[in-house]
JSON list of C-alpha atoms in Angstrom, two decimals:
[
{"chain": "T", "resi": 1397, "resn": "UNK", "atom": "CA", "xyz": [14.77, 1.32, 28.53]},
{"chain": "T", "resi": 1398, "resn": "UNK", "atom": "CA", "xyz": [14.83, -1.10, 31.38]},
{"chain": "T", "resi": 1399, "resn": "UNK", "atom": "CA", "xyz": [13.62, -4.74, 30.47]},
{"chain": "T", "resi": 1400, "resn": "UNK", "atom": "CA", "xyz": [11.47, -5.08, 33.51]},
{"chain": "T", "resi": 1401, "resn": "UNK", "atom": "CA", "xyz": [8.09, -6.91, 34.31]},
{"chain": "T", "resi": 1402, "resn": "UNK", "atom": "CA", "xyz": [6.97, -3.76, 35.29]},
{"chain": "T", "resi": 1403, "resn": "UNK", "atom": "CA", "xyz": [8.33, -2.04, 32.63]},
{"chain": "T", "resi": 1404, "resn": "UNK", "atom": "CA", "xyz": [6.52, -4.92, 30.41]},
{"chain": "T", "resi": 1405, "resn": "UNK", "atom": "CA", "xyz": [3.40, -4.55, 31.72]},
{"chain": "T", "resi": 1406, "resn": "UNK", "atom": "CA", "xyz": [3.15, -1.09, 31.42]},
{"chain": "T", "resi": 1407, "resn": "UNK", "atom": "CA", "xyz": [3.69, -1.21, 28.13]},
{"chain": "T", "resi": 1408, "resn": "UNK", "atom": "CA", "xyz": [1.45, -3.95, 27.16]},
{"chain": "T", "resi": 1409, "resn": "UNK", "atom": "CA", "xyz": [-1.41, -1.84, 29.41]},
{"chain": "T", "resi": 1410, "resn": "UNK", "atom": "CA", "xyz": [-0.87, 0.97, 26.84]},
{"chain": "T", "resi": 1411, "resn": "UNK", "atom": "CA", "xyz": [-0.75, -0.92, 23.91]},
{"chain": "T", "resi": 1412, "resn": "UNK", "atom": "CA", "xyz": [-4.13, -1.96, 24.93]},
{"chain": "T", "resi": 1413, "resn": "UNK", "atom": "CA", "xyz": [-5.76, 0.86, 25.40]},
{"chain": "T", "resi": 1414, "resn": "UNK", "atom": "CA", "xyz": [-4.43, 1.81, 22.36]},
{"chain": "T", "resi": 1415, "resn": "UNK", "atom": "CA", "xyz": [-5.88, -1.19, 20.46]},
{"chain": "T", "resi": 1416, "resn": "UNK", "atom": "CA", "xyz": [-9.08, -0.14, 22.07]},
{"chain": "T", "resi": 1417, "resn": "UNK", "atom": "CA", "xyz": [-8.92, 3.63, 20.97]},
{"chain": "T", "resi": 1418, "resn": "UNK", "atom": "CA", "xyz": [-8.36, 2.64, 17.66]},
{"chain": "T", "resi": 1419, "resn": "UNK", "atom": "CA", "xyz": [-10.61, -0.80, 16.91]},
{"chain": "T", "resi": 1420, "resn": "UNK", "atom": "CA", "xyz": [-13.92, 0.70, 17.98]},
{"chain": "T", "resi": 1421, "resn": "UNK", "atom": "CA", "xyz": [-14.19, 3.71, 15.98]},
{"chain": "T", "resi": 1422, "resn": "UNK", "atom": "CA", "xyz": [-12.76, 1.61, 12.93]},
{"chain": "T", "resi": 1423, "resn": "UNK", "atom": "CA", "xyz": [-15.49, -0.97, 13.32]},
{"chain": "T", "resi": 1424, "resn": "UNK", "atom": "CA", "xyz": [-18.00, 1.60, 13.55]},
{"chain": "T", "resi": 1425, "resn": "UNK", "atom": "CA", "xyz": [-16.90, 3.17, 10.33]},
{"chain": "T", "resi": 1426, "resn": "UNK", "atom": "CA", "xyz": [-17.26, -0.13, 9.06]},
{"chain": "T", "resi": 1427, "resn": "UNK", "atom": "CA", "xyz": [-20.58, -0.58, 9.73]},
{"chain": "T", "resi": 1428, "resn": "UNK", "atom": "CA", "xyz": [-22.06, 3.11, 8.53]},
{"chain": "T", "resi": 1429, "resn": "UNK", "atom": "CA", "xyz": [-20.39, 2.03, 5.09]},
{"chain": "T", "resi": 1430, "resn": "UNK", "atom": "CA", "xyz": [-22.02, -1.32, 5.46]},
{"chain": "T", "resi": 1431, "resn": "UNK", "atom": "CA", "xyz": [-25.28, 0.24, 5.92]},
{"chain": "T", "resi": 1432, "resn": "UNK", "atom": "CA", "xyz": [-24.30, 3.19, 3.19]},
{"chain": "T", "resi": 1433, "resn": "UNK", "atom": "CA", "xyz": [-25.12, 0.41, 0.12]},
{"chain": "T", "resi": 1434, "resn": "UNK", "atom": "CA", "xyz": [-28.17, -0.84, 1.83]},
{"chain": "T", "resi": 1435, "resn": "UNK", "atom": "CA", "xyz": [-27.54, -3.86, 4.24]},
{"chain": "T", "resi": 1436, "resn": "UNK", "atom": "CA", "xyz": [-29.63, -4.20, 7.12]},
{"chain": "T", "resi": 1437, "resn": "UNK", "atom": "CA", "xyz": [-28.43, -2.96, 10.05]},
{"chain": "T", "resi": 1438, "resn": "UNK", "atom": "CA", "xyz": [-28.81, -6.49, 11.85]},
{"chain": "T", "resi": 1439, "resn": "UNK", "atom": "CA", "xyz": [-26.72, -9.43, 14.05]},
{"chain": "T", "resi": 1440, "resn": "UNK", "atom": "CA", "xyz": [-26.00, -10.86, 10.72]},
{"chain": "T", "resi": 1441, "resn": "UNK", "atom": "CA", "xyz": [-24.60, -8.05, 9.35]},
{"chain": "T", "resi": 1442, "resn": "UNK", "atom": "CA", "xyz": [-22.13, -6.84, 12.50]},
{"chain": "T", "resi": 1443, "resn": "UNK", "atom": "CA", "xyz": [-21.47, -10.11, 12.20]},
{"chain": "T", "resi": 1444, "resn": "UNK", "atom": "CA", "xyz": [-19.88, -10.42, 8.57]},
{"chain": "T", "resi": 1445, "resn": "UNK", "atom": "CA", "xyz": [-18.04, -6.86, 9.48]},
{"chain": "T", "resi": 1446, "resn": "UNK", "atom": "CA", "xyz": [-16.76, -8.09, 12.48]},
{"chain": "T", "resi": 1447, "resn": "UNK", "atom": "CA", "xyz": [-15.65, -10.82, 10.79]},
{"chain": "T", "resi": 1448, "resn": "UNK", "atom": "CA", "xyz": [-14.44, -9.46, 7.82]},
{"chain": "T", "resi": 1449, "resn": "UNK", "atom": "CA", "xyz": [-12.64, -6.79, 10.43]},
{"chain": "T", "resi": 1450, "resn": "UNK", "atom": "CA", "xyz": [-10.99, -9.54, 12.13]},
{"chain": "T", "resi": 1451, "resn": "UNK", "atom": "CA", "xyz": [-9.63, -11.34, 9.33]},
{"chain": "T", "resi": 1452, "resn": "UNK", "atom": "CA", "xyz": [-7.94, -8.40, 8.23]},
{"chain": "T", "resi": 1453, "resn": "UNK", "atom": "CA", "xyz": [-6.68, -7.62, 11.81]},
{"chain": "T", "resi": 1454, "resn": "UNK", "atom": "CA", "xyz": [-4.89, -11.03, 11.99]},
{"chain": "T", "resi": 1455, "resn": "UNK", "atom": "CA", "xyz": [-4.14, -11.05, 8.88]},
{"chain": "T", "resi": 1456, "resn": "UNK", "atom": "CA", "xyz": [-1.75, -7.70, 9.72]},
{"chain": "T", "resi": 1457, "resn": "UNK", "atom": "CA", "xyz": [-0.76, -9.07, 12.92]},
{"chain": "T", "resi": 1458, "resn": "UNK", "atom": "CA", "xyz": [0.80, -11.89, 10.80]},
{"chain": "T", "resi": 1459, "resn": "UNK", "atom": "CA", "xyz": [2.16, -9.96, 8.05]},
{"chain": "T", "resi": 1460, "resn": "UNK", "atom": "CA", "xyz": [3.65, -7.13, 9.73]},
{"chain": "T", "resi": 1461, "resn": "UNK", "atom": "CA", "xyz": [6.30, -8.91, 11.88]},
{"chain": "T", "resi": 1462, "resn": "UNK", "atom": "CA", "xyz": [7.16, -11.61, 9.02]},
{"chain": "T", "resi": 1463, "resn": "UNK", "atom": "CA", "xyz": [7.71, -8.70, 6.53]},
{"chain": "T", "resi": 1464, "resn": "UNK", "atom": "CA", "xyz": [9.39, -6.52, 9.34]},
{"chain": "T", "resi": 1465, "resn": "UNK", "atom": "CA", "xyz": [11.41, -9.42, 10.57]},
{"chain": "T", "resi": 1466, "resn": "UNK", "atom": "CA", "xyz": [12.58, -10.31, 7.00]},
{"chain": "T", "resi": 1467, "resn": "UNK", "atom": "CA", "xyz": [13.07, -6.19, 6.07]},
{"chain": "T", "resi": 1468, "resn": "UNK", "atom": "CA", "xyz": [15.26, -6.19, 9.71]},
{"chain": "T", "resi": 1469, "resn": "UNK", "atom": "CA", "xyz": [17.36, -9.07, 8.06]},
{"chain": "T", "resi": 1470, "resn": "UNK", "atom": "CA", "xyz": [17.75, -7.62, 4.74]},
{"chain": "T", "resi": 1471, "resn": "UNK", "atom": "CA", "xyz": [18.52, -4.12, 5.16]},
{"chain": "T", "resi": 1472, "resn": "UNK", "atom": "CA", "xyz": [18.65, -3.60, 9.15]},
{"chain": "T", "resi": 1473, "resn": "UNK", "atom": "CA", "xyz": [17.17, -2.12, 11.73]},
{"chain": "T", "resi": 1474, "resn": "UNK", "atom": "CA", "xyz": [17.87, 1.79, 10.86]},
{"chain": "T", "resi": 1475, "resn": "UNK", "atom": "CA", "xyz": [16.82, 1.52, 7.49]},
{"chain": "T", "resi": 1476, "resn": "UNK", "atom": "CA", "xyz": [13.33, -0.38, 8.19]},
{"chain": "T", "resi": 1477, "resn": "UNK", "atom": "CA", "xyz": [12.25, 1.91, 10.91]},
{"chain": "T", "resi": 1478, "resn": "UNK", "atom": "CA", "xyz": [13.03, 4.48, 7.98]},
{"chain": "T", "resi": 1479, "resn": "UNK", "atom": "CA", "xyz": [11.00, 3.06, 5.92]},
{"chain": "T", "resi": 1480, "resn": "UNK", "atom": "CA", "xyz": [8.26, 2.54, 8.13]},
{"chain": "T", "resi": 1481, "resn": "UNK", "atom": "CA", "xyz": [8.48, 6.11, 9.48]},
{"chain": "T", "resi": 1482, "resn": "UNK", "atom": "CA", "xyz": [8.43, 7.06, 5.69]},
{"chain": "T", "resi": 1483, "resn": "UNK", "atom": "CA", "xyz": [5.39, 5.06, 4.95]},
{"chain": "T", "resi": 1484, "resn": "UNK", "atom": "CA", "xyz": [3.85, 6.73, 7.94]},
{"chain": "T", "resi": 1485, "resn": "UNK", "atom": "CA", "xyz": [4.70, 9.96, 6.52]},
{"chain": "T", "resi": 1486, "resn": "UNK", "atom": "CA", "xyz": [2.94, 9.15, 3.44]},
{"chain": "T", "resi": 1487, "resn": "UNK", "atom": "CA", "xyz": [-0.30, 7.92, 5.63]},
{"chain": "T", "resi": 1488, "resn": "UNK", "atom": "CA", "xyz": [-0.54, 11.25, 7.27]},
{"chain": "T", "resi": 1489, "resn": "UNK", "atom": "CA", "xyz": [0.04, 13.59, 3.88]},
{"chain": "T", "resi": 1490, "resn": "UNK", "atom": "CA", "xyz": [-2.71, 11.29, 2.33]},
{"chain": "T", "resi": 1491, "resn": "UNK", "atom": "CA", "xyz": [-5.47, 11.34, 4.95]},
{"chain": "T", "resi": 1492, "resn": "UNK", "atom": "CA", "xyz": [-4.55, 15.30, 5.64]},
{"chain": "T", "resi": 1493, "resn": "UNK", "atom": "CA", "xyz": [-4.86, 16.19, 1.85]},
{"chain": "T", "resi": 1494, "resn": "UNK", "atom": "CA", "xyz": [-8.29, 13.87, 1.93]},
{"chain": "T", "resi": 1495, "resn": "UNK", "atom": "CA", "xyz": [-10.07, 15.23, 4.85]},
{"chain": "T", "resi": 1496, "resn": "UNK", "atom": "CA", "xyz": [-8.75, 19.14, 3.91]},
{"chain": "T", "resi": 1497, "resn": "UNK", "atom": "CA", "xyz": [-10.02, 18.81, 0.54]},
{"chain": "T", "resi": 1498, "resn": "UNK", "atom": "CA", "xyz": [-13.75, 16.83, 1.64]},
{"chain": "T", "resi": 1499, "resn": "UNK", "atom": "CA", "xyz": [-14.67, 20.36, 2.75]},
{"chain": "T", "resi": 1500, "resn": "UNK", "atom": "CA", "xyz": [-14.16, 21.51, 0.23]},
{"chain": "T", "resi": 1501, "resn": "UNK", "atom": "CA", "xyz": [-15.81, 18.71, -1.95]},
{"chain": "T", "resi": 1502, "resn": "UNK", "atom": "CA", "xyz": [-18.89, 18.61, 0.45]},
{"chain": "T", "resi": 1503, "resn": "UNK", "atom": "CA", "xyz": [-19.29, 22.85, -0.06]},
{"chain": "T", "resi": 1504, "resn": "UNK", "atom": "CA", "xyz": [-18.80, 22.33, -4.08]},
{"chain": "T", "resi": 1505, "resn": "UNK", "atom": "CA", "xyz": [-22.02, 19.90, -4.39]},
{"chain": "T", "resi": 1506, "resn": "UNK", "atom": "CA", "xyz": [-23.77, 21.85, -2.03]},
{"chain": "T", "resi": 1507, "resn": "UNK", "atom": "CA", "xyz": [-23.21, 25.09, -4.88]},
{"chain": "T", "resi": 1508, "resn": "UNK", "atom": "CA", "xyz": [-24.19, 22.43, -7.95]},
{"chain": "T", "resi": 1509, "resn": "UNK", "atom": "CA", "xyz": [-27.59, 21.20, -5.60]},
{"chain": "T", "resi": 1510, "resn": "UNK", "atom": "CA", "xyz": [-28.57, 24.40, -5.05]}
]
């Protein structure tokens, strides 16, 4: 790939939009668990998730490229995007095998309520 401005910028622009796609939904689930165990659904509230949310945010954005940077140094470049393409692997088996079974879940109660 060609090591352009342009080439920069385009990226960044996507990387964006990205961040966009994926913080707002996040947040939102957030805040319906929030309100799930009774908090008010108030500034003070969005407030302590938002915070909360980006504490943990910066938090990754700090450990991600120390870790990565150190895993890079330690075992290379090939083997840590393994890894990380494992770990993603993992991510997707999990939240497939969690959202195919909640259907399943959610019809079992409904049998027990009724």
């Amino acid at each position: 790939l060609f090591r352009n401005l342009w080439v920069i910028g385009f990226a960044l622009c996507i990387l964006g939009v990205a961040a966009g796609a994926l913080y707002i939904p996040t947040f939102q689930n957030c805040l319906d668990a929030v309100k799930e165990y009774d908090f008010d659904d108030s500034i003070y509230t969005y407030g302590c998730v938002s915070g909360i949310f980006q504490s943990a945010f910066a938090f990754g954005g700090f450990i991600g490229p120390t870790l990565g940077g150190a895993a890079v140094q330690w075992i290379g470049f090939e083997w840590t995007s393994t890894a990380i393409a494992i770990v993603n692997v993992i991510f997707i088996v999990t939240l497939l095998f969690y959202y195919g079974t909640k259907s399943m879940r959610q019809r079992s109660i409904q049998r027990i309520l009724e």
